[in-house]
XYZ file of C-alpha atoms in Angstrom:
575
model
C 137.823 75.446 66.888
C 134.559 73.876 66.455
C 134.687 71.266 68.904
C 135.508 74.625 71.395
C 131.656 75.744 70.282
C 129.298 74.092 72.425
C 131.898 75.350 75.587
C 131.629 79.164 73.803
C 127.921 79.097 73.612
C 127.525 77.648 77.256
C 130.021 80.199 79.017
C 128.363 82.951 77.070
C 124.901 82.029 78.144
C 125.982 81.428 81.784
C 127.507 84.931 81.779
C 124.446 86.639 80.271
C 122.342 84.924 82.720
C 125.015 85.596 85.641
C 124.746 89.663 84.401
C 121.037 89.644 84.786
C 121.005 88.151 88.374
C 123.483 90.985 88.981
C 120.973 93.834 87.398
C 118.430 92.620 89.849
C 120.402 93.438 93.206
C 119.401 96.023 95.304
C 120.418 99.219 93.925
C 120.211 100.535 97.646
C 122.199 99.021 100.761
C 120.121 97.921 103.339
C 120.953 97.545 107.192
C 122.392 95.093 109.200
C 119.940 92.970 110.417
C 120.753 92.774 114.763
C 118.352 90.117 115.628
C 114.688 88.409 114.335
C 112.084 87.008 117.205
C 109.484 84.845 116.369
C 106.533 85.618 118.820
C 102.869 85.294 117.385
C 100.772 87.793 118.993
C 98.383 88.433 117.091
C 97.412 84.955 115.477
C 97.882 83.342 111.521
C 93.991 84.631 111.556
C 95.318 88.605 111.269
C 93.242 89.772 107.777
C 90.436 88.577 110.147
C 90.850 90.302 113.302
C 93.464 93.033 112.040
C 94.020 95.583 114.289
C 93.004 99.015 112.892
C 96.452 101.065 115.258
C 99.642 100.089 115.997
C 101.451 101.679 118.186
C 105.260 101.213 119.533
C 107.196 103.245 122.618
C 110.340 102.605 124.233
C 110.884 104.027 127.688
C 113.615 102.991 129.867
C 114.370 99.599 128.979
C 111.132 98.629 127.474
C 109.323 98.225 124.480
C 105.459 99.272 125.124
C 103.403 98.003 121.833
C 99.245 99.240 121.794
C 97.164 97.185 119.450
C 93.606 98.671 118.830
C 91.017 98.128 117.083
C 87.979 100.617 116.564
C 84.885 98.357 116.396
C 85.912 94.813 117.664
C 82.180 93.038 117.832
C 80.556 90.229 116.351
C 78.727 92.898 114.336
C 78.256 96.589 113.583
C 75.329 96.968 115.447
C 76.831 95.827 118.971
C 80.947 97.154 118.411
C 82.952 98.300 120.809
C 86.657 99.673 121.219
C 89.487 96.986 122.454
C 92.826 98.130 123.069
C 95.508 95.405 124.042
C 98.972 96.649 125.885
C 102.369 94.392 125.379
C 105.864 95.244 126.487
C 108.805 93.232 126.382
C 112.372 94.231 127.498
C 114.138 96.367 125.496
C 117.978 95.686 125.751
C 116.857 91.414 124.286
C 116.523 93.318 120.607
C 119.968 94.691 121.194
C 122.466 91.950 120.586
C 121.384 88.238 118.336
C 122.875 86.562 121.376
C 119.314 86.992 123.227
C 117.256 85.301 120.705
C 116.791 82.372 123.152
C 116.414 84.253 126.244
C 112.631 83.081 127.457
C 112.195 86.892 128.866
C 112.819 87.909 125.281
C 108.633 87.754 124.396
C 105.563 90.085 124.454
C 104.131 89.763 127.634
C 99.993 91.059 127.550
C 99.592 93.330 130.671
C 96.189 93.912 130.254
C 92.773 94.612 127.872
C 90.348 97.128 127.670
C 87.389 97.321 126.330
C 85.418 100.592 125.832
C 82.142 101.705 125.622
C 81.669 102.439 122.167
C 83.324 102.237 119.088
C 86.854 104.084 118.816
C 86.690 106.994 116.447
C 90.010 107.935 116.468
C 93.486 107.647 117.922
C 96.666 110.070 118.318
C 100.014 109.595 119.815
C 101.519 112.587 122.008
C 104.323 113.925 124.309
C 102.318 114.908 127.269
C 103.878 117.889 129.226
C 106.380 118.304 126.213
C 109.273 121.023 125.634
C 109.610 120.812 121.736
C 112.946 122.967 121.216
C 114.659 120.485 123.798
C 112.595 117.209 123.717
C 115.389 114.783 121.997
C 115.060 111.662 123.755
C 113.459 109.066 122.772
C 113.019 107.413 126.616
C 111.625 109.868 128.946
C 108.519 109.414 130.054
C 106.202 112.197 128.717
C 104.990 109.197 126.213
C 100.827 109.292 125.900
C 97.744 107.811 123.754
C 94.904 109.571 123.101
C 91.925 107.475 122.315
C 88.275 108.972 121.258
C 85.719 107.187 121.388
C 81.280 107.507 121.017
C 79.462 106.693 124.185
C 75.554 106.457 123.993
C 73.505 108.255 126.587
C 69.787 107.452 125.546
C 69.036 109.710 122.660
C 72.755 111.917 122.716
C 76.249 110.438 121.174
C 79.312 111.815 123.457
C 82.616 111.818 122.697
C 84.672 110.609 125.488
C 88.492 110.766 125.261
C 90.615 108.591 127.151
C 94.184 109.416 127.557
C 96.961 107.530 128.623
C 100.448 107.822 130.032
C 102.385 105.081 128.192
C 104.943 103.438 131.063
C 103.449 104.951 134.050
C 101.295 102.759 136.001
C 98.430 103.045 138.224
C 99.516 102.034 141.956
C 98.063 99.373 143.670
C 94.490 100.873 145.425
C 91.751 98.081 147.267
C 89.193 99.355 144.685
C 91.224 97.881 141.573
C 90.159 95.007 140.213
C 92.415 92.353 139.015
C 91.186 90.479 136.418
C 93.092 87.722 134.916
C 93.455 87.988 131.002
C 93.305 84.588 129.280
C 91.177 84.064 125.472
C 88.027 86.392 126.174
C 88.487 89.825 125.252
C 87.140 91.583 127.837
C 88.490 94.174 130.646
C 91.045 92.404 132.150
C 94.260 92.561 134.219
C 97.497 90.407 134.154
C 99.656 93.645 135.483
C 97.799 97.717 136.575
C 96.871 99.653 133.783
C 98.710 102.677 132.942
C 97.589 105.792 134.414
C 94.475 107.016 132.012
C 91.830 109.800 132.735
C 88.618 109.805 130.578
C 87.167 113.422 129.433
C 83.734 114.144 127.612
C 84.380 116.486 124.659
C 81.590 119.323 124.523
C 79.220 118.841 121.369
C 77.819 116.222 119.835
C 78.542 116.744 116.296
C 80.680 114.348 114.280
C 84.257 115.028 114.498
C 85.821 114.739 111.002
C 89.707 115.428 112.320
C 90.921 114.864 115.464
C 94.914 115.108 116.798
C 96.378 115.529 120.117
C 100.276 117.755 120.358
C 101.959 119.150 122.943
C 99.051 118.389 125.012
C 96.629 120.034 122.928
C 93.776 118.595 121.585
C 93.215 119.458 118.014
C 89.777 118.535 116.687
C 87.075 119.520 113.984
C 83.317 118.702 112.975
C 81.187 118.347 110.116
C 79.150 120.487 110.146
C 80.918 123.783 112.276
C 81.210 127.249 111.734
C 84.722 127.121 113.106
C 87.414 125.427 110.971
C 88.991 124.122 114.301
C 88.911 123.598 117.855
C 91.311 123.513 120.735
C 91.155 122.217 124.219
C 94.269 122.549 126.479
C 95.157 119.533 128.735
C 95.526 119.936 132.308
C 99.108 119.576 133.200
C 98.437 117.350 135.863
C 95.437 115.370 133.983
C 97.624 111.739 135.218
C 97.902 113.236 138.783
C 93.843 114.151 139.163
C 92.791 112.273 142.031
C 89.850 110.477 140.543
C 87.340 107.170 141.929
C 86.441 104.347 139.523
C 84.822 105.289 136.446
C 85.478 109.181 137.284
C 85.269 111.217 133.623
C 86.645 115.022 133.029
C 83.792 116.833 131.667
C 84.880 119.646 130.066
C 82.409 122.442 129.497
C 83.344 124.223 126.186
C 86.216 124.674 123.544
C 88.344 127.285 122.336
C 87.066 127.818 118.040
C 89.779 128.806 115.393
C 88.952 131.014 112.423
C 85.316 131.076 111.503
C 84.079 129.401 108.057
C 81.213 129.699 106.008
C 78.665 126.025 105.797
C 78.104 125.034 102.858
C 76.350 122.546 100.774
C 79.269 120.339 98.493
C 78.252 119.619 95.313
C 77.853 115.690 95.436
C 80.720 114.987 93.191
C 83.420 116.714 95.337
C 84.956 115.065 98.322
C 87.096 116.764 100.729
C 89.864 115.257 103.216
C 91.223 117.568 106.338
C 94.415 117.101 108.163
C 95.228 119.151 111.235
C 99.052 119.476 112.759
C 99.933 121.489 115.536
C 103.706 122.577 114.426
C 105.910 124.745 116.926
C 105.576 128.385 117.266
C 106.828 131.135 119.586
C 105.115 131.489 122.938
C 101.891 132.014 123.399
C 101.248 131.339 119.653
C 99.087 128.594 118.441
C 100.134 127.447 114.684
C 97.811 124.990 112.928
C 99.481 123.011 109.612
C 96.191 122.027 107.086
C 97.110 119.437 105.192
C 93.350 119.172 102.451
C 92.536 117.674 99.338
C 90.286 118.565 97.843
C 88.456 116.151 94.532
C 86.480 115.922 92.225
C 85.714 113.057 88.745
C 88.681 114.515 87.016
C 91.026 115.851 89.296
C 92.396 116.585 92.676
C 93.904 119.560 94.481
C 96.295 119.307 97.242
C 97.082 122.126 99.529
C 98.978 122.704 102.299
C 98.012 125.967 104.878
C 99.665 126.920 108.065
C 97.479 128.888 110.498
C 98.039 130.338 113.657
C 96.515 133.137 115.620
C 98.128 136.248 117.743
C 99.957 136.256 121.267
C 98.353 140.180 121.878
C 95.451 140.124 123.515
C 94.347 142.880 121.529
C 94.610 141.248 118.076
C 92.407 137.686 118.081
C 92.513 137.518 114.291
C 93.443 134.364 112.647
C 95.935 134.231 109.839
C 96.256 131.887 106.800
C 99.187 131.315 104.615
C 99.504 129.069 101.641
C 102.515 126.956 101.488
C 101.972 124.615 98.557
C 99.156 124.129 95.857
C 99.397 120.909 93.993
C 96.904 119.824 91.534
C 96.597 116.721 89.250
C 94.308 115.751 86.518
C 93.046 112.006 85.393
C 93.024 111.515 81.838
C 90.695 112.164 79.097
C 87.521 110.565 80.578
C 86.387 109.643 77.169
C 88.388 108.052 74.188
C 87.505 107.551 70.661
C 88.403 103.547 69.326
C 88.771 103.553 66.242
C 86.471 101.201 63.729
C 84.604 100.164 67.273
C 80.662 102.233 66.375
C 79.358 99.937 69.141
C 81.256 101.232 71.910
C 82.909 104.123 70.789
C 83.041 105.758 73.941
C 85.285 103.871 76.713
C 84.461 105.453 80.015
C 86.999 105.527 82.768
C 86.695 105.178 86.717
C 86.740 108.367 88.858
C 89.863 109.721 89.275
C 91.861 107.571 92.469
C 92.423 110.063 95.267
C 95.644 109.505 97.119
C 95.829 109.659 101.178
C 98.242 111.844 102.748
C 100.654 110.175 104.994
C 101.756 113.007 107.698
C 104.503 112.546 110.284
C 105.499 115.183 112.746
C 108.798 115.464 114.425
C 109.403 115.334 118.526
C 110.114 119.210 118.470
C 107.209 119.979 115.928
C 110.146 121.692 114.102
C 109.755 119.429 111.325
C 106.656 118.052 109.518
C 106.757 115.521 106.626
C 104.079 114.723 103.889
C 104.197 111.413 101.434
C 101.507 111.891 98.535
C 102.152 108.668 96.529
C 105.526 109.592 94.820
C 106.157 112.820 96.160
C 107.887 113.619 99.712
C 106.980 117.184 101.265
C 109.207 118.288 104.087
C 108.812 121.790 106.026
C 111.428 122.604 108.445
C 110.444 125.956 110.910
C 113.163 128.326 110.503
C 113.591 131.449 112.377
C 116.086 132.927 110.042
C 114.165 134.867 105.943
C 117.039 135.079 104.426
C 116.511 132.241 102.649
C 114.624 132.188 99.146
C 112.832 128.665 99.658
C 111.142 130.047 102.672
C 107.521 130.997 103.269
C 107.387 133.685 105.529
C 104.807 134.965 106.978
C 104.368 138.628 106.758
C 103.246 139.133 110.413
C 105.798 137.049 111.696
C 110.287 136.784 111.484
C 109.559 132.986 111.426
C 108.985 130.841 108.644
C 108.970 127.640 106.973
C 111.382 126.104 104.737
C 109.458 123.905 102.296
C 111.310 121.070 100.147
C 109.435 118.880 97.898
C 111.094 115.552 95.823
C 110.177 112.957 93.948
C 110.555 108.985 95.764
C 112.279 106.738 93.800
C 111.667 103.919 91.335
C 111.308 100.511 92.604
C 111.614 98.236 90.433
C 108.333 99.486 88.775
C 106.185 99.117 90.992
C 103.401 101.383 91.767
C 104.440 103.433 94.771
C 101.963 104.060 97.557
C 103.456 104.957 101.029
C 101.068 103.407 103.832
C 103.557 104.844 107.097
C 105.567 106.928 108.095
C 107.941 107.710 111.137
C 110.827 110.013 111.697
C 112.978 110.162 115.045
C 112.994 113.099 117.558
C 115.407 115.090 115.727
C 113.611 114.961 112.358
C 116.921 113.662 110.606
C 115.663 110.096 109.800
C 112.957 109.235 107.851
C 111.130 105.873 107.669
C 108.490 105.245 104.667
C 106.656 101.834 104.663
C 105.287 101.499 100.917
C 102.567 98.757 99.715
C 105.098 96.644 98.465
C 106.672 96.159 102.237
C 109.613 98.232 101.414
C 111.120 100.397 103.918
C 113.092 103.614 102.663
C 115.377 104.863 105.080
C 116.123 108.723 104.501
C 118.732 110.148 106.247
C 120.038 113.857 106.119
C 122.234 116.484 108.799
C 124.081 114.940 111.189
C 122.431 111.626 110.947
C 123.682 111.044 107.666
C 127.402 112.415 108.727
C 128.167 109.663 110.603
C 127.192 106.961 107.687
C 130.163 105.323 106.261
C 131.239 105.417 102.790
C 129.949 101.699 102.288
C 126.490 102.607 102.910
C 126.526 105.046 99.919
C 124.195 103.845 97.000
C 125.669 101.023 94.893
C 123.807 102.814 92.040
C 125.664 101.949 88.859
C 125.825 103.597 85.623
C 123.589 102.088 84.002
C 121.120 102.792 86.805
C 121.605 105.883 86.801
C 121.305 106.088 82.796
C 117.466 105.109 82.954
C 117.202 106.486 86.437
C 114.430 109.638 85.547
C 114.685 110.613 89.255
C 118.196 110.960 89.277
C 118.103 113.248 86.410
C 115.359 115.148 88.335
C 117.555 115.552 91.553
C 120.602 116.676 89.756
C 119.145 119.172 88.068
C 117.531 120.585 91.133
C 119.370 123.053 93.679
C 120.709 121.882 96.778
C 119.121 123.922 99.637
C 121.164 125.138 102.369
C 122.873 123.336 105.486
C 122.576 120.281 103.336
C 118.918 119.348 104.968
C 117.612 117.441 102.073
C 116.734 114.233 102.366
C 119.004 111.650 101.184
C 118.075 107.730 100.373
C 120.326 105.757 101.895
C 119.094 102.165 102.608
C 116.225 99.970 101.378
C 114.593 97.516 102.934
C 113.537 95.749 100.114
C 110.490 92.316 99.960
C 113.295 90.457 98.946
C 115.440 90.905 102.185
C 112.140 90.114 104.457
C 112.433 87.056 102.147
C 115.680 86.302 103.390
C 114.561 86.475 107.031
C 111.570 84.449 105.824
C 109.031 87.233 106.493
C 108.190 87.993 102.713
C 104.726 86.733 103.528
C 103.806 88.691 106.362
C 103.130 92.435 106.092
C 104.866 95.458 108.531
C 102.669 97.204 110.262
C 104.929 99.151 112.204
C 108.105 100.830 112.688
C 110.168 102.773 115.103
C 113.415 104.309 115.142
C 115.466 105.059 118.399
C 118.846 106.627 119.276
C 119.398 104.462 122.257
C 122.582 106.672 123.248
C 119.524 108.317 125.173
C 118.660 104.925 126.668
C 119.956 104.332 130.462
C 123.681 103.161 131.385
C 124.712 100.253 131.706
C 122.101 98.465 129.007
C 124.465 100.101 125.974
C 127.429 97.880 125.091
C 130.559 99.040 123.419
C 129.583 97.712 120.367
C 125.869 98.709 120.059
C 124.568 101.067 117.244
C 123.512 104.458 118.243
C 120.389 104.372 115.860
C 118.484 101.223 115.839
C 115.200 99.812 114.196
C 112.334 98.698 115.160
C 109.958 96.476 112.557
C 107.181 94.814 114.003
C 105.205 92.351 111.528
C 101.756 91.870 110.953
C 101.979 88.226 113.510
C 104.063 90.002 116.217
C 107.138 89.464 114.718
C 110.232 92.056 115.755
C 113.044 92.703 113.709
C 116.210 95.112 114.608
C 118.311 96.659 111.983
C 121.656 98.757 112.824
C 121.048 102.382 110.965
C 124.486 102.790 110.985
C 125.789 99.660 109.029
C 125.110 98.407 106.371
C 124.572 94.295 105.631
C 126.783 92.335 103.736
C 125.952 91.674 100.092
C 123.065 89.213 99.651
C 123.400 85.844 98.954
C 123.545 84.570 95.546
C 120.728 81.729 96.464
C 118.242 84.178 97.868
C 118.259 86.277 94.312
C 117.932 83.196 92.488
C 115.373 81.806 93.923
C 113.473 84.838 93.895
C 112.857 84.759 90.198
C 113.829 80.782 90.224
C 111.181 80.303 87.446
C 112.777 83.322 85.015
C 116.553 81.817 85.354
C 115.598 78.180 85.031
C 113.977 78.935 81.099
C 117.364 80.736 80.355
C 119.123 78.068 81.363
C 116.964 75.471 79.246
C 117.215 77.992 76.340
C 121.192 78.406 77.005
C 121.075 74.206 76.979
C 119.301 73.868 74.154
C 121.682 76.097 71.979
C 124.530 73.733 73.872
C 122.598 70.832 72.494
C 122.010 72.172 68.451
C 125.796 72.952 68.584
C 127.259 69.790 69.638
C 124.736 68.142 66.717
């Protein structure tokens, strides 16, 4: 029996090392990867000239990316906006057979540069219908892009929207420029159709959105909490000469608010959603946090004004009040009389990550581990709702804690969900991608996709406890975490060193016959990298189990001193 030891000792070992490389697969599936282009765009130099909005559409059988940056100059002093349009074709990310295909590439179609810096940026469904707008491919896709233009002594806002996919026809007074390195105005292919408008005032606008062809805006200071300006319907259609602006004259104010002076140690953060509402109705969502040294308040206010003519008041109701506090900003260490007090930083403030669905039905919030979701509901029968008192609609409000992952400190940096509001993307720090999934989305998932979650996952698993314990709501609309894309998998597609900057999920069902194969997915993903990079994933499968190599040599340096321990055990027994 003791010549058996040294074979003993080096089975065990190999088996307790074999158990940990188990422990440290992916508790989540994650999906089957469709295909993986390698086109720089964007250079090896991106920390340098990263751009500050990303942007992806797919219309017909094209992907349109918008890179932008908001002060692209050699300094402060002299910036100016740049916005850079790509497409490539749509149908090459659909099958790994077209990873050679020479079409299958960005292709630049042109560059503009503005004015002035770029302030802000919103995506939009121009001329949009949100209780039937469910496809992902028609061609109500615009950009909204502010920007400050000098005029001597006065800063104007000038807004420049465009229709994503829709370009300008050929006219004798366009000039064709060719774009090679400069970064200047320049045309390879026409511009999309774009109209520029001058916002009234000249105040600093803190918040700024565009929905449903409303623009949704505020300044600092303002007695009004809001403002509104409808688009024109036909704002694409305006016939306009070169370098023609929109001037519009005034703005429709929301509820009035007193100006005050903040104490110098608060800080304040605004975030204004249009969500849906019946006709003639205008329903603000006010995402605000509110700080101070010690703590932080987060609230979350839906506003919205009267279709009477007679009644103009505004109304305000509170949907959620959430407030955390830092630690003790003072500790006493023990037998240390030099420095008995250890002061700590100001308390971190977190940035609130908010992602409105298609039909403004649905409107999610990530605050570092916490998912928000409110779903309009017409029915207040529910207990969960928030109902407003003046109104048979309401909102349904869910709140949850993200999960663990692999103990890392979890800070979501995007957000997307589809036009249904049934999947939900959430790009953390650590380049993971969570992949929520609930209604009929989540129906159609097989079995295999379920969470491999084991026991003893589950046994130190807080969150799980947390979800168990909490009620289901009706119709089965929470969110459920189905697939991870975890750092480790980019590592398998040899993308662990390059960020994502941007993702986009499409049901391409919607997209036009005769581009759909047989055996295509309905619900596809988009991931572009921080170089250009595009990666597809199939929503509805899931990807085989990952190779045994690729875990290894993730930790390579952990697993190689068990083995040398396991060997040198081997060693003392056989002496």
């Amino acid at each position: 029996m003791t010549r058996y030891r040294p074979l003993i000792m080096f089975a065990v070992g190999i088996t307790f090392i074999y158990w940990i490389i188990s422990l440290h697969k992916a508790p989540f599936p994650y999906p089957r990867n469709i295909i993986l282009t390698r086109d720089v765009i964007f250079g090896y130099s991106y920390e340098v000239y990263k751009p500050d909005g990303i942007f992806i559409y797919a219309q017909n059988d094209w992907v349109y990316l918008t890179a932008i940056w908001k002060g692209h100059g050699s300094d402060f002093d002299d910036a100016t906006g740049l916005v850079k349009q790509y497409r490539r074709p749509l149908h090459l990310l659909l099958s790994s057979n077209n990873i050679f295909d020479p079409n299958n590439k960005w292709q630049l179609l042109y560059i503009h540069r503005f004015e002035g810096p770029i302030t802000h940026i919103s995506s939009y469904y121009h001329e949009n219908n949100p209780m039937t707008s469910n496809n992902d491919f028609d061609e109500n896709n615009a950009l909204a892009v502010l920007y400050q233009k000098q005029e001597q002594e006065q800063i104007q806002y000038v807004l420049r929207l465009y229709n994503i996919g829709n370009f300008e026809s050929g006219s004798a007074d366009f000039e064709y420029v060719e774009c090679k390195k400069h970064s200047s105005t320049c045309h390879n292919y026409p511009s999309f159709k774009y109209q520029d408008i001058i916002l009234p005032g000249t105040t600093k606008i803190k918040s700024f959105h565009v929905e449903d062809s409303l623009i949704l805006y505020s300044r600092n200071p303002d007695h009004a909490k809001f403002r509104t300006i409808q688009i024109p319907r036909n704002i694409f259609d305006i016939g306009k000469r070169q370098n023609e602006v929109l001037v519009i004259k005034s703005s429709e104010s929301g509820p009035t608010q007193r100006i005050t002076r903040e104490e110098p140690s608060k800080r304040k953060t605004l975030t204004y959603r249009r969500v849906y509402a019946a006709s003639g109705v205008i329903r603000v969502m006010n995402a605000e946090i509110t700080a101070d040294e010690e703590s932080w308040t987060f609230q979350v206010t839906v506003i919205h004004n009267s279709s009477s003519v007679d009644d103009t008041s505004w109304r305000i109701k509170k949907l959620i009040s959430y407030t955390q506090s830092s630690p003790k900003r003072a500790e006493y260490e023990q037998f240390d009389f030099v420095h008995g007090i250890t002061p700590t930083s100001p308390i971190a403030i977190p940035k609130p990550i908010v992602v409105t669905a298609r039909n403004m039905t649905t409107i999610c919030i990530a605050l570092n581990d916490i998912l928000f979701t409110f779903d309009y509901s017409n029915a207040t029968s529910t207990s969960d709702s928030k109902q407003d008192s003046y109104s048979k609609e309401a909102y349904i409000v869910r709140s949850e804690y993200l999960p663990v992952l692999e103990e890392l400190p979890f800070q979501v940096l995007g957000a997307e969900v589809n036009a249904n509001g049934n999947i939900l993307l959430l790009v953390t720090q650590e380049n993971y991608i969570l992949i929520f999934k609930r209604g009929l989305a989540d129906i159609h998932l097989p079995s295999l996709t379920r969470s491999r979650k084991g026991w003893f996952y589950r046994l130190i698993d807080d969150n799980q406890i947390n979800n168990s314990n909490r009620a289901t709501s009706i119709n089965g609309e929470n969110w459920e975490l189905r697939m991870v894309i975890a750092s480790s998998y980019l590592d398998f597609l040899s993308q662990s060193d390059l960020g994502v900057i941007a993702v986009k999920t499409l049901n391409i069902s919607k997209l036009q016959p005769g581009y759909v194969g047989k055996n295509v997915t309905e619900n596809i993903l988009l991931t572009l990298f921080e170089n250009g990079n595009v990666a597809t994933f199939n929503l509805d499968k899931a990807e085989q189990e990952m190779k045994l190599w690729f875990i290894i040599k993730r930790r390579w340096q952990m697993y190689l001193g068990m083995i040398c321990v396991v060997l040198v055990f081997v060693w003392h027994e056989m002496h």
